[in-house]
Amino acid sequence: MKYLFIIILTLCITTSCDHKNKKSNPLEFLFLNSIPKDSPIAFMPELMAKNDLLIHRGVFSNDYSSYYYTVSDKSFKKFDVKVTTYINGTWSTPEDAFFNSKFSDHGMSFSPDGNTLYFSSTRPLPSDTIADTWHLWKSEKVKGQWDIPEYVDIPNLRDKLVSHPSISKDGTLYFHTSNKDYSNMSIYYAQEKNGQFQNANKVSLTPKNTNGYCTPYISPNNDYLIYAVIGHPLQLHISYKNEVNEWSFAKELPQRINKKGQGNPYITADGKFLFYARENDNQSKGWNIYWTTTESFINKSTTP
């Protein structure tokens, strides 16, 4: 009887551990039959925009219960953010995200703790001293509910286009900025002090690219940066912080990822999967979100 009890106890512990592992890897649990093994695959192709719209970016809430993605027309005049939610074993019909507006909204990302959503928008600002273009906004989760979005002021970039924010655990905010006509686009970062972001600084990246850089993703620990190098086509690169807190010489992501012009990189909260936007494999003119594992291109020493 004693030995039978020990066996039962061991089985219970093992089952409990397996259950915990499933919960700790929700994407592997939710998409068991479509996890990409080697080559990137289209994510939720059934969400592919209709009526000649393009899909640009897709991110999960940190608990993986909701998936947000951006669509636009082919002329890039209007961007909207849609959301689908996992309810009772199925994904809901997409609808406008809570922060979507009659203006353009895009480039969303969650803070590492999941309690702040940053995004870029063309919605107007009350001050005439701020340029009429893309700027950064954020919404805070208060008592389980998302608050009204508020403008994120970067003092020395008020006359510039500022877009695609991504923030690390230490509160360093990365984004790309350019002139209003999209020229001189590069990646900047700003640090928060007493509740306000300070003047932004340009990220020094090598090798140098005269066409610029865009759509950055910063790791939670602020130790690696993935971004698109502007060219024909766009190419995704990764750079690491070195011993003297400088960005290392960047490496291109594997060829299986850099195929047709890629942008809007995003790594899931568990660090296991890369999501990004590119042209579809079927030679159509549509874009979609693709995903793949990060094992082959992110140093194993880095953790979410």
mmCIF file of N, CA and C in Angstrom, residues 9-73:
data_model
loop_
_atom_site.group_PDB
_atom_site.id
_atom_site.type_symbol
_atom_site.label_atom_id
_atom_site.label_comp_id
_atom_site.label_asym_id
_atom_site.label_seq_id
_atom_site.Cartn_x
_atom_site.Cartn_y
_atom_site.Cartn_z
ATOM 1 N N LEU A 9 1.268 9.301 -6.040
ATOM 2 C CA LEU A 9 1.753 10.653 -5.775
ATOM 3 C C LEU A 9 2.680 11.126 -6.889
ATOM 4 N N THR A 10 3.572 10.240 -7.366
ATOM 5 C CA THR A 10 4.495 10.588 -8.435
ATOM 6 C C THR A 10 3.747 10.923 -9.716
ATOM 7 N N LEU A 11 2.729 10.109 -10.036
ATOM 8 C CA LEU A 11 1.937 10.368 -11.230
ATOM 9 C C LEU A 11 1.211 11.697 -11.142
ATOM 10 N N CYS A 12 0.688 12.011 -9.952
ATOM 11 C CA CYS A 12 -0.015 13.287 -9.766
ATOM 12 C C CYS A 12 0.915 14.472 -9.971
ATOM 13 N N ILE A 13 2.133 14.363 -9.430
ATOM 14 C CA ILE A 13 3.116 15.435 -9.568
ATOM 15 C C ILE A 13 3.483 15.623 -11.036
ATOM 16 N N THR A 14 3.695 14.472 -11.745
ATOM 17 C CA THR A 14 4.049 14.533 -13.163
ATOM 18 C C THR A 14 2.947 15.176 -13.979
ATOM 19 N N THR A 15 1.707 14.771 -13.700
ATOM 20 C CA THR A 15 0.564 15.342 -14.414
ATOM 21 C C THR A 15 0.444 16.816 -14.151
ATOM 22 N N SER A 16 0.674 17.210 -12.874
ATOM 23 C CA SER A 16 0.607 18.618 -12.510
ATOM 24 C C SER A 16 1.655 19.416 -13.262
ATOM 25 N N CYS A 17 2.880 18.849 -13.376
ATOM 26 C CA CYS A 17 3.955 19.539 -14.085
ATOM 27 C C CYS A 17 3.613 19.697 -15.560
ATOM 28 N N ASP A 18 3.043 18.621 -16.171
ATOM 29 C CA ASP A 18 2.668 18.704 -17.577
ATOM 30 C C ASP A 18 1.624 19.775 -17.789
ATOM 31 N N HIS A 19 0.672 19.860 -16.860
ATOM 32 C CA HIS A 19 -0.379 20.857 -16.966
ATOM 33 C C HIS A 19 0.203 22.259 -16.878
ATOM 34 N N LYS A 20 1.157 22.437 -15.977
ATOM 35 C CA LYS A 20 1.803 23.739 -15.835
ATOM 36 C C LYS A 20 2.573 24.098 -17.087
ATOM 37 N N ASN A 21 3.252 23.081 -17.689
ATOM 38 C CA ASN A 21 4.023 23.345 -18.888
ATOM 39 C C ASN A 21 3.130 23.789 -20.031
ATOM 40 N N LYS A 22 1.932 23.173 -20.115
ATOM 41 C CA LYS A 22 1.002 23.582 -21.157
ATOM 42 C C LYS A 22 0.581 25.020 -20.962
ATOM 43 N N LYS A 23 0.347 25.388 -19.720
ATOM 44 C CA LYS A 23 -0.063 26.761 -19.449
ATOM 45 C C LYS A 23 1.069 27.737 -19.699
ATOM 46 N N SER A 24 2.318 27.276 -19.479
ATOM 47 C CA SER A 24 3.440 28.191 -19.647
ATOM 48 C C SER A 24 3.810 28.371 -21.118
ATOM 49 N N ASN A 25 3.297 27.494 -22.002
ATOM 50 C CA ASN A 25 3.543 27.599 -23.432
ATOM 51 C C ASN A 25 2.207 27.654 -24.173
ATOM 52 N N PRO A 26 1.441 28.718 -23.971
ATOM 53 C CA PRO A 26 0.067 28.760 -24.488
ATOM 54 C C PRO A 26 -0.030 28.684 -26.001
ATOM 55 N N LEU A 27 0.938 29.249 -26.735
ATOM 56 C CA LEU A 27 0.860 29.176 -28.185
ATOM 57 C C LEU A 27 1.015 27.735 -28.659
ATOM 58 N N GLU A 28 1.920 26.990 -28.019
ATOM 59 C CA GLU A 28 2.105 25.597 -28.377
ATOM 60 C C GLU A 28 0.849 24.795 -28.048
ATOM 61 N N PHE A 29 0.133 25.217 -27.039
ATOM 62 C CA PHE A 29 -1.108 24.548 -26.645
ATOM 63 C C PHE A 29 -2.254 24.932 -27.582
ATOM 64 N N LEU A 30 -2.358 26.236 -27.928
ATOM 65 C CA LEU A 30 -3.472 26.709 -28.749
ATOM 66 C C LEU A 30 -3.321 26.341 -30.223
ATOM 67 N N PHE A 31 -2.074 26.265 -30.694
ATOM 68 C CA PHE A 31 -1.845 26.014 -32.114
ATOM 69 C C PHE A 31 -0.998 24.764 -32.324
ATOM 70 N N LEU A 32 -1.342 23.702 -31.596
ATOM 71 C CA LEU A 32 -0.550 22.482 -31.581
ATOM 72 C C LEU A 32 -0.330 21.907 -32.973
ATOM 73 N N ASN A 33 -1.326 21.999 -33.832
ATOM 74 C CA ASN A 33 -1.239 21.376 -35.149
ATOM 75 C C ASN A 33 -0.628 22.278 -36.214
ATOM 76 N N SER A 34 -0.238 23.477 -35.844
ATOM 77 C CA SER A 34 0.322 24.382 -36.858
ATOM 78 C C SER A 34 1.550 25.132 -36.358
ATOM 79 N N ILE A 35 2.268 24.550 -35.396
ATOM 80 C CA ILE A 35 3.497 25.181 -34.911
ATOM 81 C C ILE A 35 4.562 25.089 -36.001
ATOM 82 N N PRO A 36 5.180 26.210 -36.409
ATOM 83 C CA PRO A 36 6.214 26.144 -37.450
ATOM 84 C C PRO A 36 7.448 25.410 -36.948
ATOM 85 N N LYS A 37 7.939 24.473 -37.739
ATOM 86 C CA LYS A 37 9.100 23.683 -37.338
ATOM 87 C C LYS A 37 10.399 24.270 -37.882
ATOM 88 N N ASP A 38 10.484 24.378 -39.183
ATOM 89 C CA ASP A 38 11.698 24.869 -39.814
ATOM 90 C C ASP A 38 11.474 26.194 -40.534
ATOM 91 N N SER A 39 10.557 26.198 -41.490
ATOM 92 C CA SER A 39 10.294 27.399 -42.271
ATOM 93 C C SER A 39 9.122 28.177 -41.699
ATOM 94 N N PRO A 40 9.147 29.513 -41.805
ATOM 95 C CA PRO A 40 8.019 30.329 -41.346
ATOM 96 C C PRO A 40 6.739 29.964 -42.095
ATOM 97 N N ILE A 41 5.624 30.068 -41.407
ATOM 98 C CA ILE A 41 4.330 29.825 -42.045
ATOM 99 C C ILE A 41 3.404 30.993 -41.733
ATOM 100 N N ALA A 42 2.376 31.151 -42.568
ATOM 101 C CA ALA A 42 1.395 32.207 -42.352
ATOM 102 C C ALA A 42 0.634 31.938 -41.059
ATOM 103 N N PHE A 43 0.395 32.989 -40.293
ATOM 104 C CA PHE A 43 -0.321 32.854 -39.031
ATOM 105 C C PHE A 43 -1.785 33.222 -39.225
ATOM 106 N N MET A 44 -2.666 32.310 -38.811
ATOM 107 C CA MET A 44 -4.102 32.520 -38.947
ATOM 108 C C MET A 44 -4.434 33.070 -40.342
ATOM 109 N N PRO A 45 -4.134 32.349 -41.405
ATOM 110 C CA PRO A 45 -4.392 32.874 -42.756
ATOM 111 C C PRO A 45 -5.858 33.203 -42.988
ATOM 112 N N GLU A 46 -6.738 32.612 -42.174
ATOM 113 C CA GLU A 46 -8.164 32.939 -42.311
ATOM 114 C C GLU A 46 -8.463 34.387 -41.954
ATOM 115 N N LEU A 47 -7.517 35.055 -41.257
ATOM 116 C CA LEU A 47 -7.701 36.464 -40.924
ATOM 117 C C LEU A 47 -7.215 37.392 -42.030
ATOM 118 N N MET A 48 -6.665 36.798 -43.074
ATOM 119 C CA MET A 48 -6.118 37.624 -44.153
ATOM 120 C C MET A 48 -7.159 38.639 -44.608
ATOM 121 N N ALA A 49 -6.750 39.887 -44.672
ATOM 122 C CA ALA A 49 -7.687 40.975 -44.961
ATOM 123 C C ALA A 49 -8.339 40.798 -46.325
ATOM 124 N N LYS A 50 -9.611 41.123 -46.376
ATOM 125 C CA LYS A 50 -10.358 41.053 -47.631
ATOM 126 C C LYS A 50 -10.405 42.446 -48.276
ATOM 127 N N ASN A 51 -11.044 42.489 -49.423
ATOM 128 C CA ASN A 51 -11.261 43.762 -50.120
ATOM 129 C C ASN A 51 -9.959 44.514 -50.380
ATOM 130 N N ASP A 52 -8.922 43.745 -50.755
ATOM 131 C CA ASP A 52 -7.640 44.348 -51.132
ATOM 132 C C ASP A 52 -6.954 45.093 -49.986
ATOM 133 N N LEU A 53 -7.236 44.723 -48.744
ATOM 134 C CA LEU A 53 -6.526 45.317 -47.610
ATOM 135 C C LEU A 53 -5.244 44.534 -47.344
ATOM 136 N N LEU A 54 -4.307 45.166 -46.647
ATOM 137 C CA LEU A 54 -3.031 44.544 -46.305
ATOM 138 C C LEU A 54 -2.925 44.382 -44.800
ATOM 139 N N ILE A 55 -2.338 43.272 -44.371
ATOM 140 C CA ILE A 55 -2.067 43.067 -42.947
ATOM 141 C C ILE A 55 -0.612 43.443 -42.687
ATOM 142 N N HIS A 56 -0.376 44.282 -41.661
ATOM 143 C CA HIS A 56 0.960 44.828 -41.424
ATOM 144 C C HIS A 56 1.639 44.315 -40.170
ATOM 145 N N ARG A 57 0.918 44.139 -39.099
ATOM 146 C CA ARG A 57 1.553 43.800 -37.825
ATOM 147 C C ARG A 57 0.592 42.977 -36.987
ATOM 148 N N GLY A 58 1.145 42.017 -36.227
ATOM 149 C CA GLY A 58 0.317 41.226 -35.325
ATOM 150 C C GLY A 58 1.034 40.973 -34.022
ATOM 151 N N VAL A 59 0.345 41.193 -32.890
ATOM 152 C CA VAL A 59 0.923 40.947 -31.560
ATOM 153 C C VAL A 59 -0.140 40.333 -30.658
ATOM 154 N N PHE A 60 0.309 39.532 -29.709
ATOM 155 C CA PHE A 60 -0.573 38.978 -28.696
ATOM 156 C C PHE A 60 -0.533 39.830 -27.430
ATOM 157 N N SER A 61 -1.664 39.860 -26.719
ATOM 158 C CA SER A 61 -1.609 40.335 -25.340
ATOM 159 C C SER A 61 -0.698 39.369 -24.588
ATOM 160 N N ASN A 62 -0.113 39.812 -23.488
ATOM 161 C CA ASN A 62 0.897 38.991 -22.814
ATOM 162 C C ASN A 62 0.354 37.683 -22.255
ATOM 163 N N ASP A 63 -0.972 37.608 -22.036
ATOM 164 C CA ASP A 63 -1.566 36.351 -21.573
ATOM 165 C C ASP A 63 -2.077 35.502 -22.732
ATOM 166 N N TYR A 64 -1.838 35.942 -23.971
ATOM 167 C CA TYR A 64 -2.198 35.224 -25.194
ATOM 168 C C TYR A 64 -3.704 35.053 -25.384
ATOM 169 N N SER A 65 -4.504 35.803 -24.657
ATOM 170 C CA SER A 65 -5.952 35.665 -24.797
ATOM 171 C C SER A 65 -6.505 36.496 -25.954
ATOM 172 N N SER A 66 -5.748 37.500 -26.407
ATOM 173 C CA SER A 66 -6.203 38.362 -27.498
ATOM 174 C C SER A 66 -5.071 38.579 -28.498
ATOM 175 N N TYR A 67 -5.449 38.664 -29.755
ATOM 176 C CA TYR A 67 -4.491 38.883 -30.826
ATOM 177 C C TYR A 67 -4.894 40.141 -31.590
ATOM 178 N N TYR A 68 -3.974 41.111 -31.638
ATOM 179 C CA TYR A 68 -4.208 42.390 -32.295
ATOM 180 C C TYR A 68 -3.422 42.426 -33.613
ATOM 181 N N TYR A 69 -4.046 42.957 -34.661
ATOM 182 C CA TYR A 69 -3.326 43.084 -35.929
ATOM 183 C C TYR A 69 -3.811 44.310 -36.686
ATOM 184 N N THR A 70 -2.935 44.845 -37.537
ATOM 185 C CA THR A 70 -3.214 46.071 -38.282
ATOM 186 C C THR A 70 -3.532 45.760 -39.737
ATOM 187 N N VAL A 71 -4.539 46.442 -40.271
ATOM 188 C CA VAL A 71 -4.843 46.358 -41.699
ATOM 189 C C VAL A 71 -4.851 47.764 -42.291
ATOM 190 N N SER A 72 -4.566 47.840 -43.578
ATOM 191 C CA SER A 72 -4.639 49.131 -44.278
ATOM 192 C C SER A 72 -5.091 48.899 -45.710
ATOM 193 N N ASP A 73 -5.455 49.977 -46.396
ATOM 194 C CA ASP A 73 -5.691 49.888 -47.828
ATOM 195 C C ASP A 73 -4.336 49.914 -48.539
#
